[in-house]
Coordinates of C-alpha atoms in Angstrom, one line a residue:
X1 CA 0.0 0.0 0.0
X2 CA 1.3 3.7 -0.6
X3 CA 3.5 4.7 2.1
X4 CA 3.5 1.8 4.0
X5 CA 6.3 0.0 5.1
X6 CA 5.4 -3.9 5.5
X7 CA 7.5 -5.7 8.2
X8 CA 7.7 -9.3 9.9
X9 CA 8.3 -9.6 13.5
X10 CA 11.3 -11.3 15.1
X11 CA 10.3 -14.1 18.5
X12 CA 11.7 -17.0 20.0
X13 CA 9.8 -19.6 21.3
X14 CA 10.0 -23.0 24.1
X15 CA 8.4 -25.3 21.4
X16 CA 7.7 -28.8 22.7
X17 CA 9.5 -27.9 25.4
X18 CA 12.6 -26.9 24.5
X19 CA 14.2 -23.3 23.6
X20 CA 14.5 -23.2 19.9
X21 CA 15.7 -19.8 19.6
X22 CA 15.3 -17.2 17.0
X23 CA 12.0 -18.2 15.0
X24 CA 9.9 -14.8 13.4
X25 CA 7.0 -14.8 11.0
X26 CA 7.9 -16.8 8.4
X27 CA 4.7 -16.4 6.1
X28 CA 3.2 -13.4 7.8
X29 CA 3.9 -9.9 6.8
X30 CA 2.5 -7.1 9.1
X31 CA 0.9 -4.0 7.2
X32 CA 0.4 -1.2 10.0
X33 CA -2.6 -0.3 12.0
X34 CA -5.7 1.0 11.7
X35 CA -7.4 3.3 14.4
X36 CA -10.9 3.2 15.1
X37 CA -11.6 7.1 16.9
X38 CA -13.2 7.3 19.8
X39 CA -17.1 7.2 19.6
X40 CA -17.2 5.9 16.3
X41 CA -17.9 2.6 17.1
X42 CA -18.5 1.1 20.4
X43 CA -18.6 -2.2 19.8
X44 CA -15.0 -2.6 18.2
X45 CA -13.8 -0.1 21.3
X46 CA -15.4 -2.5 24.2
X47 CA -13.7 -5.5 22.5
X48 CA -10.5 -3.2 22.1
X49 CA -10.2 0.0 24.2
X50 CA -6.8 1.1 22.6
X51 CA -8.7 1.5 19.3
X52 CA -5.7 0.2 17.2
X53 CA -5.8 -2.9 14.8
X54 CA -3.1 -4.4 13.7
X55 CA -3.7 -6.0 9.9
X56 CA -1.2 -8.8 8.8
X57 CA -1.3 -10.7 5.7
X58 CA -0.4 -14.4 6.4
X59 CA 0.8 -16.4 3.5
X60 CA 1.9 -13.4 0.8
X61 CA 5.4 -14.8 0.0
X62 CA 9.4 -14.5 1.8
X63 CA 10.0 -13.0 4.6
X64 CA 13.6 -12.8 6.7
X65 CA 12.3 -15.6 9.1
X66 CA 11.0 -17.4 6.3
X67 CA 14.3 -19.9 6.6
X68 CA 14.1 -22.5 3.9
X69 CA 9.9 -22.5 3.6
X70 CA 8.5 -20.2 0.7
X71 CA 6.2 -17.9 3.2
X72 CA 3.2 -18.9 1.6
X73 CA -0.2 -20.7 2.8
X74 CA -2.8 -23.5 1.0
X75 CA -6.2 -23.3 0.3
X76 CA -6.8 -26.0 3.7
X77 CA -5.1 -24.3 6.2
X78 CA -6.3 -20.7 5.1
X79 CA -9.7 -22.0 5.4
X80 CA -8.7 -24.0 8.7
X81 CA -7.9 -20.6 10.1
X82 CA -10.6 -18.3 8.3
X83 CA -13.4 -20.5 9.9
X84 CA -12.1 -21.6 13.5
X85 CA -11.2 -18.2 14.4
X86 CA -14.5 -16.8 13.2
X87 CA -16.1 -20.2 15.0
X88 CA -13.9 -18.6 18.4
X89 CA -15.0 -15.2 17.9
X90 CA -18.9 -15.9 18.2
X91 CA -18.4 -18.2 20.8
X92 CA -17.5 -15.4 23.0
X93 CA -13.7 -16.7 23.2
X94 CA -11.4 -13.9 23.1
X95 CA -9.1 -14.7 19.5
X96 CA -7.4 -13.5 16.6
X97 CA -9.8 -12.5 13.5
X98 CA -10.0 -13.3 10.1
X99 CA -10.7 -10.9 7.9
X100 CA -10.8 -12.6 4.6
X101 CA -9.5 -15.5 2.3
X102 CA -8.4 -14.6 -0.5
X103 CA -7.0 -17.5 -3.1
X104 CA -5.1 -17.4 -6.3
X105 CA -4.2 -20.1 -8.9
X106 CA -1.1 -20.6 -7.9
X107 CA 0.5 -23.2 -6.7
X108 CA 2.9 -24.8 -4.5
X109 CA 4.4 -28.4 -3.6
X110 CA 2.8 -30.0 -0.1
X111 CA 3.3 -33.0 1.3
X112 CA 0.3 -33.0 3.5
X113 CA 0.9 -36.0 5.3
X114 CA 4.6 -36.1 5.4
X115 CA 4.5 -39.6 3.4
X116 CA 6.7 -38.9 0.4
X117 CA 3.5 -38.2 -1.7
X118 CA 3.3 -34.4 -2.1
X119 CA 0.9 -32.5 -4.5
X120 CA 0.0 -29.4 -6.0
X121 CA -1.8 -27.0 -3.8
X122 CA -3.2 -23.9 -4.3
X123 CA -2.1 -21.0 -2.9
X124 CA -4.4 -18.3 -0.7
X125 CA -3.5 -15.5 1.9
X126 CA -5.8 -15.0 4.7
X127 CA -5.9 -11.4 6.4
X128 CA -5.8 -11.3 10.1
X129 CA -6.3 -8.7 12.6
X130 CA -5.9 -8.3 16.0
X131 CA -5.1 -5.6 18.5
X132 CA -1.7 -7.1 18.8
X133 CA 0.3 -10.2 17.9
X134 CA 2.9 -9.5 20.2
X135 CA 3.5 -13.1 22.1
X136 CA 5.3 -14.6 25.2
X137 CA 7.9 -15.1 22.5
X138 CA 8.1 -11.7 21.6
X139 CA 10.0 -11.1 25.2
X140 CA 12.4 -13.9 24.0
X141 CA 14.4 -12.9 21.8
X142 CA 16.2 -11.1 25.0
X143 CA 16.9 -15.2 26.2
X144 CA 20.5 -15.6 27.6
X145 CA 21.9 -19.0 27.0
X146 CA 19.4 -21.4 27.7
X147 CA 21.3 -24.4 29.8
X148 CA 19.8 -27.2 27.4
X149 CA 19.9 -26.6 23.9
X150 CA 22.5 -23.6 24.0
X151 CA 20.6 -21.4 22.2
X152 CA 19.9 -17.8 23.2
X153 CA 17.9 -14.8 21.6
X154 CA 19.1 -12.6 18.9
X155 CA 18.8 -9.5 21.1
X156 CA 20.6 -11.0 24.6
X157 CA 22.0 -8.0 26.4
X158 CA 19.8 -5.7 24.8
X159 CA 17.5 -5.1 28.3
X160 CA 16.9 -1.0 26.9
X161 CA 14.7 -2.3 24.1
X162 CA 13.0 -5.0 26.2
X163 CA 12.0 -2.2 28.4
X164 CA 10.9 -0.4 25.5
X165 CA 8.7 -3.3 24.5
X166 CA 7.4 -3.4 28.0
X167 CA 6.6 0.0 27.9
X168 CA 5.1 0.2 24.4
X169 CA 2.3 -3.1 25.6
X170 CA 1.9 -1.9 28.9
X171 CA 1.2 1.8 27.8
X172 CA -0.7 0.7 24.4
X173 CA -2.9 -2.1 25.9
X174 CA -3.1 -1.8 29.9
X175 CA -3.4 1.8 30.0
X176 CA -5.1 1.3 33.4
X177 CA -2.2 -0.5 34.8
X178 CA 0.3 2.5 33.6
X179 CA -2.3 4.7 35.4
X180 CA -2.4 3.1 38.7
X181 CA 1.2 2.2 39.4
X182 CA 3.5 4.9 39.0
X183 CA 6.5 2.5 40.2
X184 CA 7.7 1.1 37.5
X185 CA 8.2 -2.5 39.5
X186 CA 4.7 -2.4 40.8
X187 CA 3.5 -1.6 37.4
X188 CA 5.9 -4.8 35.6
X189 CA 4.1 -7.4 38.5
X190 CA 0.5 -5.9 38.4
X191 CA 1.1 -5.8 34.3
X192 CA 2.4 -9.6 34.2
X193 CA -0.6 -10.4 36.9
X194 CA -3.1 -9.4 34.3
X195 CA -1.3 -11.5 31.3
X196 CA -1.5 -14.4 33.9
X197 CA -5.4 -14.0 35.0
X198 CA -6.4 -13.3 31.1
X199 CA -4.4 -16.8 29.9
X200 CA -6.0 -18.3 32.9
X201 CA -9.5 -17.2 32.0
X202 CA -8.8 -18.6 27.9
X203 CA -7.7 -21.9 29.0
X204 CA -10.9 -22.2 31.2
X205 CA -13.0 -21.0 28.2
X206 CA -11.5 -23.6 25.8
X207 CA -11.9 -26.9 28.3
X208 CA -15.2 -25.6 29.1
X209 CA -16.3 -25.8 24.8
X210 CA -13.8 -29.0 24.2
X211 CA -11.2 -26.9 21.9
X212 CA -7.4 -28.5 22.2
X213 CA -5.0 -25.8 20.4
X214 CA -2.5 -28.1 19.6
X215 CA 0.5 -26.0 19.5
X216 CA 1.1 -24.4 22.8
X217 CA 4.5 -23.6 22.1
X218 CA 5.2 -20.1 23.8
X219 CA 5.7 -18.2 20.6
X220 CA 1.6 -19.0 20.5
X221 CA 0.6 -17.9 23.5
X222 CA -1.0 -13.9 22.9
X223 CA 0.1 -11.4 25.4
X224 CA -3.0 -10.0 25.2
X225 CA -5.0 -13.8 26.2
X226 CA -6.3 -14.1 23.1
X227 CA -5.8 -17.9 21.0
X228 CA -3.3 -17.3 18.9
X229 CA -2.5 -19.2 15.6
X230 CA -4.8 -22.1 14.3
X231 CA -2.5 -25.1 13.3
X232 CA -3.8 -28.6 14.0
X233 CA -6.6 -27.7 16.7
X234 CA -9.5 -29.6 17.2
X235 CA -12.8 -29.7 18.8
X236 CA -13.5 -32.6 20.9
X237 CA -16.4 -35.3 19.3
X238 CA -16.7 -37.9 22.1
X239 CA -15.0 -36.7 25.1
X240 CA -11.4 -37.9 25.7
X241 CA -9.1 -36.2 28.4
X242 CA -5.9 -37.6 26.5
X243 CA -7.7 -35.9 23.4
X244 CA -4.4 -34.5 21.3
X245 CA -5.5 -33.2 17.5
X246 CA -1.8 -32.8 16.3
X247 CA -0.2 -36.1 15.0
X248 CA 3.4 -34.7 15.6
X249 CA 2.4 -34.8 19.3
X250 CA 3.6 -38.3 19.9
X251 CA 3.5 -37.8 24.4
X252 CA 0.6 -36.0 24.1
X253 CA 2.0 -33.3 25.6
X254 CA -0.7 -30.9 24.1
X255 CA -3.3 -33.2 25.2
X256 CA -7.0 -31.2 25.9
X257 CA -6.4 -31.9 29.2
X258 CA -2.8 -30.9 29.7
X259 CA -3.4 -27.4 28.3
X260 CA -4.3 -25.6 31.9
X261 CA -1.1 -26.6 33.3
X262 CA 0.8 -26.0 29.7
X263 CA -0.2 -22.6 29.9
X264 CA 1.0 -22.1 33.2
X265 CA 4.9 -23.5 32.1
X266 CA 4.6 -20.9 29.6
X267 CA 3.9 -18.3 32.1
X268 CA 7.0 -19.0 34.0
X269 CA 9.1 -18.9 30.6
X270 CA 7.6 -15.7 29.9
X271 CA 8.4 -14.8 33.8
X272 CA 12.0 -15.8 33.2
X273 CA 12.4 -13.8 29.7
X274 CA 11.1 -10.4 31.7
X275 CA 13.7 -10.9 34.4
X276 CA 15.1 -8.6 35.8
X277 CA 12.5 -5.6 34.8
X278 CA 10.0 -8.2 36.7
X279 CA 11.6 -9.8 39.6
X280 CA 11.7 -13.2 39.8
X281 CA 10.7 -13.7 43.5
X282 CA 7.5 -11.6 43.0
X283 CA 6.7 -13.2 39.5
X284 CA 6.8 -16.7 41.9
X285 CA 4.2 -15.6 43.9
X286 CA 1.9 -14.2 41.0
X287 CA 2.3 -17.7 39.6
X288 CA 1.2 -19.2 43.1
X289 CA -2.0 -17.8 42.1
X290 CA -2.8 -19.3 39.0
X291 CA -4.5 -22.4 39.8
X292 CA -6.8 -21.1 42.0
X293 CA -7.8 -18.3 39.4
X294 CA -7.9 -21.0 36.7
X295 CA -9.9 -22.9 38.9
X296 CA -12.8 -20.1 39.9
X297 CA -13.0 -19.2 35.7
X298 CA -13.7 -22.9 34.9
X299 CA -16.3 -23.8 37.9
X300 CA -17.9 -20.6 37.0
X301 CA -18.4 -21.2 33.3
X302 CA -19.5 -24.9 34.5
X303 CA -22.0 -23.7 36.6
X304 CA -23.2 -21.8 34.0
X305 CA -23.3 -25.3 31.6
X306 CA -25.2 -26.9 34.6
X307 CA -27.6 -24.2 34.5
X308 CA -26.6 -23.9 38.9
X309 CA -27.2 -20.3 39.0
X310 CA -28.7 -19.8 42.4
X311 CA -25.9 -21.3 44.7
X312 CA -22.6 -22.4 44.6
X313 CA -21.7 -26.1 46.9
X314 CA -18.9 -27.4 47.5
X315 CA -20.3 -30.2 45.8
X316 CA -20.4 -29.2 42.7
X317 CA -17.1 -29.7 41.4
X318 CA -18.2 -33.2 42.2
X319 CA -21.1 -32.9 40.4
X320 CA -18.7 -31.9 37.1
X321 CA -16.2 -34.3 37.7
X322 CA -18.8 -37.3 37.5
X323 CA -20.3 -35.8 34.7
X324 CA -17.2 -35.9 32.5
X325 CA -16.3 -39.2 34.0
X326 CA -19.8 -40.6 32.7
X327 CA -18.9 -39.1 29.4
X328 CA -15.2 -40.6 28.9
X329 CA -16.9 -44.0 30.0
X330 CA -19.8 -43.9 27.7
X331 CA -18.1 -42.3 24.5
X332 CA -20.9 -39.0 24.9
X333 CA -20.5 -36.5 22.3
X334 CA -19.3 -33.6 24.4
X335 CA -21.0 -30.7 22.6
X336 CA -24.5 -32.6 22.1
X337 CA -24.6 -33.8 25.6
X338 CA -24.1 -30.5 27.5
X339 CA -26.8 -28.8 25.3
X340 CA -29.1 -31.9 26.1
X341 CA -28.9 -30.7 29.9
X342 CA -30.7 -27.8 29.5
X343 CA -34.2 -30.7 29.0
X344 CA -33.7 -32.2 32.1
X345 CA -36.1 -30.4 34.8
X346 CA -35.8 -28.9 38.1
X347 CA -37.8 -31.4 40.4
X348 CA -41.1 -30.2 40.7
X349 CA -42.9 -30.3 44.2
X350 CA -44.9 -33.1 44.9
X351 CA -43.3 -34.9 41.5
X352 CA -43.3 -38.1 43.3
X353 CA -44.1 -41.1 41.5
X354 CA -43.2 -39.4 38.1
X355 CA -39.6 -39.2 38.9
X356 CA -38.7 -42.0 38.0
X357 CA -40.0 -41.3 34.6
X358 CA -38.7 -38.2 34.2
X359 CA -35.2 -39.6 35.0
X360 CA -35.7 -42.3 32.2
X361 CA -36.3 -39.9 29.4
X362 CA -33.6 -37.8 30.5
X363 CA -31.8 -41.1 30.4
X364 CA -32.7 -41.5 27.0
X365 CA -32.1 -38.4 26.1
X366 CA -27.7 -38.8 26.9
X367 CA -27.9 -42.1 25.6
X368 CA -28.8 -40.9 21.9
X369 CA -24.9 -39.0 23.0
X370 CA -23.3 -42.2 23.1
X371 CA -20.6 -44.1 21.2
X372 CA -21.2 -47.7 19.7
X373 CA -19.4 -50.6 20.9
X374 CA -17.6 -50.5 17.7
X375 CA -17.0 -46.9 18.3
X376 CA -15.6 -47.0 21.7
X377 CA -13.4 -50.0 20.6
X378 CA -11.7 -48.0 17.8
X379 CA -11.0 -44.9 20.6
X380 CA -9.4 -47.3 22.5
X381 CA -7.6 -49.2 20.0
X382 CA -3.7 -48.0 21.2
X383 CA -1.7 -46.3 19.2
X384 CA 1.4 -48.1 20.2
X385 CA 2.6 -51.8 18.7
X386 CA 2.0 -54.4 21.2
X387 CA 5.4 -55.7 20.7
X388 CA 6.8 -51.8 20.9
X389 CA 5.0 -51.9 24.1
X390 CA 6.3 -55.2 25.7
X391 CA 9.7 -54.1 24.4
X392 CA 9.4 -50.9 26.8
X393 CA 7.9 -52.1 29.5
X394 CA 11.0 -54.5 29.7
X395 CA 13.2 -52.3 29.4
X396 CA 11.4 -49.9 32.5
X397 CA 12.8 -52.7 34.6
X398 CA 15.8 -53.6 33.2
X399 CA 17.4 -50.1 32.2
X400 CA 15.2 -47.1 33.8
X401 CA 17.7 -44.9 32.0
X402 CA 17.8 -45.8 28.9
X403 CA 13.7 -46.2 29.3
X404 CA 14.0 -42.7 30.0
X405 CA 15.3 -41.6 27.1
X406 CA 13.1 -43.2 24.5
X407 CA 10.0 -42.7 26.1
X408 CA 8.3 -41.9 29.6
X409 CA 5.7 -43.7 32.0
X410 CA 2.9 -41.1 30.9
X411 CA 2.5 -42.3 27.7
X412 CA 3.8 -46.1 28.9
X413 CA 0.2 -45.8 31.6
X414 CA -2.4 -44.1 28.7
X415 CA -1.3 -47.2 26.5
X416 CA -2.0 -49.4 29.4
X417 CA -4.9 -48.0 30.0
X418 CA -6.2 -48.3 26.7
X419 CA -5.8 -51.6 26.4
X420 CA -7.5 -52.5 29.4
X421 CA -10.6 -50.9 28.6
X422 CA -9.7 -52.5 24.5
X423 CA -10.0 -56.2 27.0
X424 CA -13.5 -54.7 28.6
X425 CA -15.6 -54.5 25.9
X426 CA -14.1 -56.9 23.7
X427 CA -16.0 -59.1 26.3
X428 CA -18.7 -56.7 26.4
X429 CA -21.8 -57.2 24.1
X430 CA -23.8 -54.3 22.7
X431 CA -26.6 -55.1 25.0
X432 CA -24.4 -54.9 28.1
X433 CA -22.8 -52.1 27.2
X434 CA -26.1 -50.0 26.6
X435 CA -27.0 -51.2 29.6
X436 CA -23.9 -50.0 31.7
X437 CA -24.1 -46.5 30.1
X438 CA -28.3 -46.2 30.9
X439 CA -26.9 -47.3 34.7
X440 CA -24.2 -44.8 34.7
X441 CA -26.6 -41.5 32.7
X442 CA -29.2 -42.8 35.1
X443 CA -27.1 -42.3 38.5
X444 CA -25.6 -39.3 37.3
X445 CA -29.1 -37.9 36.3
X446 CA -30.3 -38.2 39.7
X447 CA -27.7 -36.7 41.8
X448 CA -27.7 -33.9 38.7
X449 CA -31.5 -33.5 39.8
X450 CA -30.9 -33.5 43.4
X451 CA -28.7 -30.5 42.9
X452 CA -31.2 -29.2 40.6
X453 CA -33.6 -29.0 43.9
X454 CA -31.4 -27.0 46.1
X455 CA -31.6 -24.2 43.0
X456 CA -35.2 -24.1 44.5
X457 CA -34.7 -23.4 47.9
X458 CA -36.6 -20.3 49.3
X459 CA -37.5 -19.3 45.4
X460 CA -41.1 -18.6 44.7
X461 CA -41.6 -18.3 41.6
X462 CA -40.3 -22.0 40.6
X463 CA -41.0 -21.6 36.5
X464 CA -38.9 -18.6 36.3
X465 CA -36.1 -19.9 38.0
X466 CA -36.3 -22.6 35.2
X467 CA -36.7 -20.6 32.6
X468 CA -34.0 -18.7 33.4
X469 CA -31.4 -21.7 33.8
X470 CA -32.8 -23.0 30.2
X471 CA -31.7 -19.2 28.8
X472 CA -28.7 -19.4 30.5
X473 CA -27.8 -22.8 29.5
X474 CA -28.7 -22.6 25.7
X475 CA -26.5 -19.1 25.7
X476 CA -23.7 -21.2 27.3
X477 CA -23.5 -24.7 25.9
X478 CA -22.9 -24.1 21.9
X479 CA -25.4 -26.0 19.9
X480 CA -22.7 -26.5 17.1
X481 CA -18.8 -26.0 17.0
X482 CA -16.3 -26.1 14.2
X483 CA -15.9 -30.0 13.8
X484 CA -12.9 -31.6 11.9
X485 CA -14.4 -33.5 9.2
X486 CA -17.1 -30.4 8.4
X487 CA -14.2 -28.2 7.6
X488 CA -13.1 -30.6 5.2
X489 CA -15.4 -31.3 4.0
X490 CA -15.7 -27.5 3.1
X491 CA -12.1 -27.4 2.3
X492 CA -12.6 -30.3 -0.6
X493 CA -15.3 -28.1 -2.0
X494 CA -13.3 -25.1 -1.9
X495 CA -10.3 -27.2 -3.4
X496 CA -12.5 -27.9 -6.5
X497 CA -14.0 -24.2 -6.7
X498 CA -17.0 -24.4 -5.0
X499 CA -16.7 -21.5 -2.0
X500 CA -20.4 -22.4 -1.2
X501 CA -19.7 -24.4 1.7
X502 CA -17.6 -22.5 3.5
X503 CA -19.5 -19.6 3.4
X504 CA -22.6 -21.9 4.5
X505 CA -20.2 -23.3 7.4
X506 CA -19.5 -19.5 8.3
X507 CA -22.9 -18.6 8.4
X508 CA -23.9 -21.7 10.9
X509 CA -20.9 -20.9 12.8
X510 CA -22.2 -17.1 13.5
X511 CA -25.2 -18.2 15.4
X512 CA -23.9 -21.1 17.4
X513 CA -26.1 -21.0 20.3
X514 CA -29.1 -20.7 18.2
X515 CA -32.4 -23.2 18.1
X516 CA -34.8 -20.7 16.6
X517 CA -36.7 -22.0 14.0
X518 CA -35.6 -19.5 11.3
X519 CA -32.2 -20.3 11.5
X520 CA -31.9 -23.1 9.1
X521 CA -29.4 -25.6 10.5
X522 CA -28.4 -27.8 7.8
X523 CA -28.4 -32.2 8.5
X524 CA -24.3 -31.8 9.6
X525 CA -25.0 -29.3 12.5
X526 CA -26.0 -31.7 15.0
X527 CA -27.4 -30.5 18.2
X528 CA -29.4 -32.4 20.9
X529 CA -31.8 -34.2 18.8
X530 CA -29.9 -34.9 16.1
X531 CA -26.7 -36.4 17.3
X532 CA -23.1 -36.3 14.8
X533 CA -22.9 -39.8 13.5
X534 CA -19.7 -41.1 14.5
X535 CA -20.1 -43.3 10.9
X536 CA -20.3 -40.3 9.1
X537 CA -17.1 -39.2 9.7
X538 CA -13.9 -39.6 7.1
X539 CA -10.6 -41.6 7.8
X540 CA -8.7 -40.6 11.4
X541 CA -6.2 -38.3 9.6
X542 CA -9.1 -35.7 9.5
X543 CA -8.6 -35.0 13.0
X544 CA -5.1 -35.0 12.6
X545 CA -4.8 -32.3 9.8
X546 CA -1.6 -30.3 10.2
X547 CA -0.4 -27.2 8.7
X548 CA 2.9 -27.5 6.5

């Protein structure tokens, strides 16, 4: 554009665990900012007070931390991105936005699944915006040697320009922080405070919707709390704790239920890079305060989910433990059975003999959720050889340390795990297992219900207080997310010049709490009654989709 000097940005990262120095935007090119005045439109300001929006292109060709890549993006992960961060957005999840997709007819060499088979791919650049993509790996470059790999950042030594960047974020973006701490070390904890409580907050937002990120390296991780970068993310189908969407993750170690304490490591790293503007010792005590902030977002959105709006027991995280538990064991799709809740009733006084009842349809109800026996023998097929497996759990006994080094008892116990519940149902007939899930949706149904009653206590009007928990539950519990194999299935449309799906994905995805009848939902959307059939579905690698 005239007068405009395009730039990419320099960052380190900890990917995987490990420092691997200087990285930068290798395929995005940043374009400048555009303001928004004050006044002029209130909506953009509340979602960003500062006003400014930063406008990248991502996938336009070379840059100088292009290394040996080409800088440019494909067709399937532009439209990966385009639709997911939208999806995020109208969820209410605080992101990155697309702007557009724009595709050409060029075309570059991908070997999608990194099995000596690449193909021609056409080329598209997606235009993102955000307030900022400054990252926790932004405040790496200034890394000294790190005591592992050896590496340090490009600017080590240079602690005048960290404090520059420090100043530039905490001035541009927590204006009320520069404000209310006119000493600059007060200001540096209570700045890094509010990066740790907004992470917090996102990590509880994604567990409570079933998104797993993928990549959590810290060079992903938005110093603003916003997700950051859409590589091989996923939204959970049946729900799995040990759910991990990219293949290259081979210890799981950005498993869906791994992220909250992921997040936190990366806090610390970002911790160590601000050292010694922040001081360690009071960075430490910040940190002691994650968990329990983590903790108080996620019961609070699960309440929400439960529809327990009234009062908050100590029995409810309980409550949401079982809950989950009942959905690992009986394969429940996550998003469909949190939006069934919302059917179950309050218990009415003088209910009585229709209880019973009532608990059996809302049996029924879950158990329209639930996985096959087929189904839940494939999830628990392991991943691992069975001889690759007896090999290393020899070698845990005979040689811990070289046991150590190949592998690691995490991975060693989920394998194990897996193939004890494989052993289950392969005994298990289809019969017995319906059975066992009605017994286990029926239990949980009833203590759910028994809560349910103590929402009632001292209210007097008792259909208000349930129509209020249905509003609150249907604005919570999404009836449809971004699934895998829908955005292929858009992506193969797109791929053979038909935009139409994407755009009909897009316009589902706006309104994903919605069950009014003049939205029309089309067959794939799912939602209570009409469960995702897990049949329906293409090969595994769909879920495993990663961006070159």
């Amino acid at each position: 554009m005239p007068g405009s000097e395009p730039a990419a940005h320099c960052y380190c990262g900890h990917q995987f665990g490990q420092f691997a120095g200087q990285l930068g935007d290798g395929a995005a090119c940043y374009l400048g900012e555009v303001r928004v005045p004050p006044g002029q439109d209130p909506e953009l300001l509340r979602e960003n007070p500062s006003g400014r929006w930063e406008i990248q292109l991502k996938g336009a060709g070379l840059t100088p931390y292009s290394r040996q890549a080409d800088g440019r993006k494909v067709l399937r992960s532009s439209i990966r991105e385009f639709l997911c961060s939208e999806a995020m957005f109208f969820l209410g999840i605080p992101t990155t936005r697309a702007g557009s997709v724009v595709t050409s007819d060029s075309r570059v060499i991908r070997d999608i699944y990194y099995s000596g088979h690449p193909r021609h791919e056409r080329c598209s650049v997606v235009v993102r915006i955000a307030p900022t993509f400054l990252r926790f790996g932004s405040f790496e470059i200034f890394k000294q040697a790190d005591e592992f790999t050896g590496r340090q950042g490009p600017s080590y030594g240079r602690d005048e320009i960290r404090g520059q960047m420090m100043d530039y974020v905490i001035e541009m973006f927590y204006p009320e922080i520069q404000e209310n701490f006119p000493d600059r070390v007060e200001r540096n904890v209570a700045f890094f405070r509010e990066v740790m409580r907004r992470t917090a907050r996102l990590v509880a937002q994604w567990q409570c919707v079933g998104f797993c990120h993928g990549v959590l390296n810290t060079d992903n991780m938005s110093i603003l709390g916003l997700t950051l970068d859409y590589g091989p993310y996923g939204f959970m189908d049946r729900f799995d704790p040990d759910f991990t969407c990219n293949a290259s993750d081979n210890s799981s170690r950005y498993s869906y239920q791994a992220q909250p304490a992921i997040c936190r490591w990366n806090l610390v790293k970002l911790a160590e890079a601000l050292a010694p503007e922040l001081p360690p010792d009071r960075a430490e005590i910040v940190m002691d305060e994650y968990l329990d902030l983590f903790n108080g977002f996620y019961l609070e959105n699960m309440r929400k989910k439960l529809g327990l709006l009234k009062k908050e027991e100590p029995e409810d995280e309980i409550l949401i433990t079982e809950l989950l538990q009942a959905m690992h064991n009986t394969g429940a799709d996550f998003t469909n059975a949190f939006r069934c809740l919302s059917q179950i009733s309050c218990p009415a006084e003088g209910e009585g003999e229709g209880e019973e009842e009532l608990v059996k349809k809302a049996t029924e109800l879950l158990l329209e959720q639930c996985a096959s026996l087929e189904e839940l023998k494939a999830a628990n097929k392991p991943t691992m050889d069975p001889r690759e497996l007896a090999m290393l759990l020899s070698m845990a006994q005979s040689n811990p340390a070289l046991f150590q080094m190949i592998s690691d008892r995490m991975t060693i116990a989920r394998q194990l795990d897996k193939l004890s519940r494989l052993k289950d149902l392969m005994e298990t007939s289809q019969e017995e297992l319906k059975t066992r899930q009605a017994e286990e949706w029926t239990r949980w149904i009833a203590r759910y219900r028994k809560r349910l009653a103590h929402e009632l206590d001292a209210q007097s009007d008792v259909q208000a207080v349930q129509q209020e928990r249905v509003r609150v539950m249907d604005s919570t519990n999404p009836r449809v997310v971004l699934r895998n194999y829908i955005a292929q299935n858009a992506i193969e449309a797109a791929e053979n010049g038909d935009f139409s799906e994407v755009q009909r994905v897009l316009k589902v995805l706006e309104k994903p709490f919605s069950s009014q009848p003049g939205l029309e939902l089309p067959a794939w959307a799912g939602g209570a009654r009409s469960p995702i059939p897990y049949d329906s579905k293409p090969p595994a690698w769909a879920h495993e989709i990663c961006v070159t």
